[in-house]
mmCIF file of C-alpha atoms in Angstrom:
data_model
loop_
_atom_site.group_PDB
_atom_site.id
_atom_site.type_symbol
_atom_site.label_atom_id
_atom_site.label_comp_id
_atom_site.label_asym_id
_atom_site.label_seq_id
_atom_site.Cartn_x
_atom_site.Cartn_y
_atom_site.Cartn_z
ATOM 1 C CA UNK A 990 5.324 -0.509 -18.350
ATOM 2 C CA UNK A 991 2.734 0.147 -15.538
ATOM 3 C CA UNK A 992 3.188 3.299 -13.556
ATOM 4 C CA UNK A 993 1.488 3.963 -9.974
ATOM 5 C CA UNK A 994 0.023 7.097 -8.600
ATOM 6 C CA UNK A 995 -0.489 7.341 -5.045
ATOM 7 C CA UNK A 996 -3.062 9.708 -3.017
ATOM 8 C CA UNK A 997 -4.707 10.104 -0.091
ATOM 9 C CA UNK A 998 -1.912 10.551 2.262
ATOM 10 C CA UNK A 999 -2.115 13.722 4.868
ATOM 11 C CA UNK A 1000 -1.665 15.117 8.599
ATOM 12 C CA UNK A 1001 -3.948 13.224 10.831
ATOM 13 C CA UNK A 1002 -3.912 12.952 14.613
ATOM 14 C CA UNK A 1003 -3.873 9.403 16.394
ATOM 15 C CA UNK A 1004 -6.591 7.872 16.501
ATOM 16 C CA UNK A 1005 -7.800 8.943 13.088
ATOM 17 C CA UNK A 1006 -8.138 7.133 10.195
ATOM 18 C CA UNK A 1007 -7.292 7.405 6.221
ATOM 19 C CA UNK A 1008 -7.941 5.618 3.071
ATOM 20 C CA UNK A 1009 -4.541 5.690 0.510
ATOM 21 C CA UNK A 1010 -5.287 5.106 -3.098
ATOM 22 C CA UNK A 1011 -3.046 3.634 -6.026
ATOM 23 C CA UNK A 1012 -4.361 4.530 -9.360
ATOM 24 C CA UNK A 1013 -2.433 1.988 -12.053
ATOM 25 C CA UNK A 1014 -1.881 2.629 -15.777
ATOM 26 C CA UNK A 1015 -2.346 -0.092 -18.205
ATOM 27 C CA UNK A 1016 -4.633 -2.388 -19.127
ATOM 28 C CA UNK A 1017 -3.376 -5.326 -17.583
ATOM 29 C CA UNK A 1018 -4.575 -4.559 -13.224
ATOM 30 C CA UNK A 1019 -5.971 -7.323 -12.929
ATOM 31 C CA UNK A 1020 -3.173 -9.624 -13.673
ATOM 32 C CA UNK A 1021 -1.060 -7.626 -11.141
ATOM 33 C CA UNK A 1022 -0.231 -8.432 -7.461
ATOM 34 C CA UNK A 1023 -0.697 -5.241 -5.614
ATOM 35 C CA UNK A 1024 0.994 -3.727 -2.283
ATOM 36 C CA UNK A 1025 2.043 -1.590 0.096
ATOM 37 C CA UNK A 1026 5.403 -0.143 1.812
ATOM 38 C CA UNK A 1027 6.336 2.191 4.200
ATOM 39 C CA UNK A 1028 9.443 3.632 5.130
ATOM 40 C CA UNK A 1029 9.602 6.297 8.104
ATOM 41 C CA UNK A 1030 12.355 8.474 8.632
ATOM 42 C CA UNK A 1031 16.143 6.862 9.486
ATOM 43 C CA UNK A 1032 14.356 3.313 8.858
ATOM 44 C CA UNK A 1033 14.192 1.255 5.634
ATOM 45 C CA UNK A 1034 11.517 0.547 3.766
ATOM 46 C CA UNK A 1035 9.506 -2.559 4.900
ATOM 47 C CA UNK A 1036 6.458 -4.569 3.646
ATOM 48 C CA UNK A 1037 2.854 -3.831 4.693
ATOM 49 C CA UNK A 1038 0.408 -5.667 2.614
ATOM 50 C CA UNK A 1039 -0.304 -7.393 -0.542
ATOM 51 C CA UNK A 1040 -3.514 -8.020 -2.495
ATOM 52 C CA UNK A 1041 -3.764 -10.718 -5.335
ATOM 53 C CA UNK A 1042 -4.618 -10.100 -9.333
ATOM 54 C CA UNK A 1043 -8.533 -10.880 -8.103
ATOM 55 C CA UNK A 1044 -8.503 -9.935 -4.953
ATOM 56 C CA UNK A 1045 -8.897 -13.348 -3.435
ATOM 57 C CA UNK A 1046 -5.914 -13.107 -1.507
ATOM 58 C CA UNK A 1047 -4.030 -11.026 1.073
ATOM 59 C CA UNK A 1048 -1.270 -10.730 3.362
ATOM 60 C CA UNK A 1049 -0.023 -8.657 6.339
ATOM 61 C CA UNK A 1050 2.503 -8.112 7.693
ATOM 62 C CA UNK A 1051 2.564 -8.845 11.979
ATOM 63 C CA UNK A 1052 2.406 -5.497 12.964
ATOM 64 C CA UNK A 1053 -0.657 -4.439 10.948
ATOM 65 C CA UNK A 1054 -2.815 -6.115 13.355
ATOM 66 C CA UNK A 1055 -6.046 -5.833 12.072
ATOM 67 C CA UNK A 1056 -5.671 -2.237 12.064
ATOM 68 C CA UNK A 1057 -5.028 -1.560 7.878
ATOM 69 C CA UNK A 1058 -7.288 -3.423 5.329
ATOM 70 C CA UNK A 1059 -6.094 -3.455 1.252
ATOM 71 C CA UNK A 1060 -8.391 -3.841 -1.227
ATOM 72 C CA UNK A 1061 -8.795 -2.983 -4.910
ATOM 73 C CA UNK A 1062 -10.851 -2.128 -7.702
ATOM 74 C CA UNK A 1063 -10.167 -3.489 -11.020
ATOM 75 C CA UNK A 1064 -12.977 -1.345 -12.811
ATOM 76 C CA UNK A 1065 -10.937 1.765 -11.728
ATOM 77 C CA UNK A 1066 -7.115 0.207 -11.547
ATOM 78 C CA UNK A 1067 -6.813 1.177 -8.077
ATOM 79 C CA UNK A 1068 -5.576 -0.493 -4.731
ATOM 80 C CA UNK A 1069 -6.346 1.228 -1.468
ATOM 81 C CA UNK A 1070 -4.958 0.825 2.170
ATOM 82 C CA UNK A 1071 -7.423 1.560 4.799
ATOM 83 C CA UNK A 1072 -5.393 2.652 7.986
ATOM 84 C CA UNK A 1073 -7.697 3.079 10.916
ATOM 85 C CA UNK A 1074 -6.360 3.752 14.723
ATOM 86 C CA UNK A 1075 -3.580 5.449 13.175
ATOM 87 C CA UNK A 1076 -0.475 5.637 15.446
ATOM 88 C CA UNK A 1077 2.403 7.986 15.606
ATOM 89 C CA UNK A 1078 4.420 5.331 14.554
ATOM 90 C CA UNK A 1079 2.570 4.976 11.739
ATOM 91 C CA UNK A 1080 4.244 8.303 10.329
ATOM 92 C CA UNK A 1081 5.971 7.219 7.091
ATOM 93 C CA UNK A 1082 5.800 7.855 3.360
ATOM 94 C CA UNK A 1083 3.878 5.200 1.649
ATOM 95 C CA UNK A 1084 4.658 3.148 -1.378
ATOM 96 C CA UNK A 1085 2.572 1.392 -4.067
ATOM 97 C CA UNK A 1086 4.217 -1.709 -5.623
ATOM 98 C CA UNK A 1087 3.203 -4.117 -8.477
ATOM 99 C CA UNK A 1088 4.419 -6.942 -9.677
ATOM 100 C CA UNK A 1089 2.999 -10.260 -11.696
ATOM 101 C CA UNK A 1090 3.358 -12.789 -8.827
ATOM 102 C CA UNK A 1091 2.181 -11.570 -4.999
ATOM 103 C CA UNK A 1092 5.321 -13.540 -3.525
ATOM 104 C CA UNK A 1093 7.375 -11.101 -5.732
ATOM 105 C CA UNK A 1094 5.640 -8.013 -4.329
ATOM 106 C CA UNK A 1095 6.073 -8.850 -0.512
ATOM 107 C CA UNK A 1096 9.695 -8.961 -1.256
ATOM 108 C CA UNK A 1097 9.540 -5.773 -3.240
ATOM 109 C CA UNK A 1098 7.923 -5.466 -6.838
ATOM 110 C CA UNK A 1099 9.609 -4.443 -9.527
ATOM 111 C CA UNK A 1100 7.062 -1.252 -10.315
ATOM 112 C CA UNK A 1101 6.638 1.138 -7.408
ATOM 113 C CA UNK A 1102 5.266 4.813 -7.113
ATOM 114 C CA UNK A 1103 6.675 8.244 -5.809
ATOM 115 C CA UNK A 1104 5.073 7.643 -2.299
ATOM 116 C CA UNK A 1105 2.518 9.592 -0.265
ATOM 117 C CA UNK A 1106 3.357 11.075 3.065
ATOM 118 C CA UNK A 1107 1.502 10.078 6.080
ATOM 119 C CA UNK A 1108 2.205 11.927 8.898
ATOM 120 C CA UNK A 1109 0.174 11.064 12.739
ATOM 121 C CA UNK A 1110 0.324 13.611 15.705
ATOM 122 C CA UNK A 1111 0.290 12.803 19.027
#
């Protein structure tokens, strides 16, 4: 079983920037695929970005645009979304996934954490 703790979420006006955090239990991180997912209110959840076992590889999804960055640290089981330029639209509460294959987690892992609420003013 591998259970995910986010952080790092907050009130931040556009423009700013924040770093989200995933801390992972178990001693198997590094043989997990590693994302995130938003969901804002009245929408569904969707995909933002996955990070492989090692870190070699990652994916975005289009509307990221350069502005978010994932990347992990299997000394200290944690995965971390850099959002910079943040948008209003970029108000959401944030999800952590897992899963043992990176195609699985873009679809939606089976391991996912209680969310952390970011919230952008204009």
């Amino acid at each position: 079983q591998v259970q995910l703790v986010e952080s790092g979420g907050g009130l931040v006006q556009a423009g700013g920037s924040l770093r989200l955090s995933c801390a992972a239990s178990g001693r198997t991180f590094s043989s997990l695929a590693m994302g995130w997912f938003r969901q804002a209110p009245g929408k569904e959840r969707e995909f933002v970005a996955v990070i492989s076992g090692l870190g070699f590889m990652t994916y975005y999804a289009d509307f990221v645009k350069g502005r978010f960055t994932i990347s992990r640290d299997n000394a200290k089981n944690t995965v971390y979304l850099q959002i910079n330029s943040l948008k209003p639209e970029d108000t959401a509460v944030y999800y952590c996934n897992a899963d043992y294959s990176s195609g699985t987690v873009k679809g939606g892992g089976r391991y996912w954490g209680q969310g952390t609420q970011v919230t952008v003013s204009s």
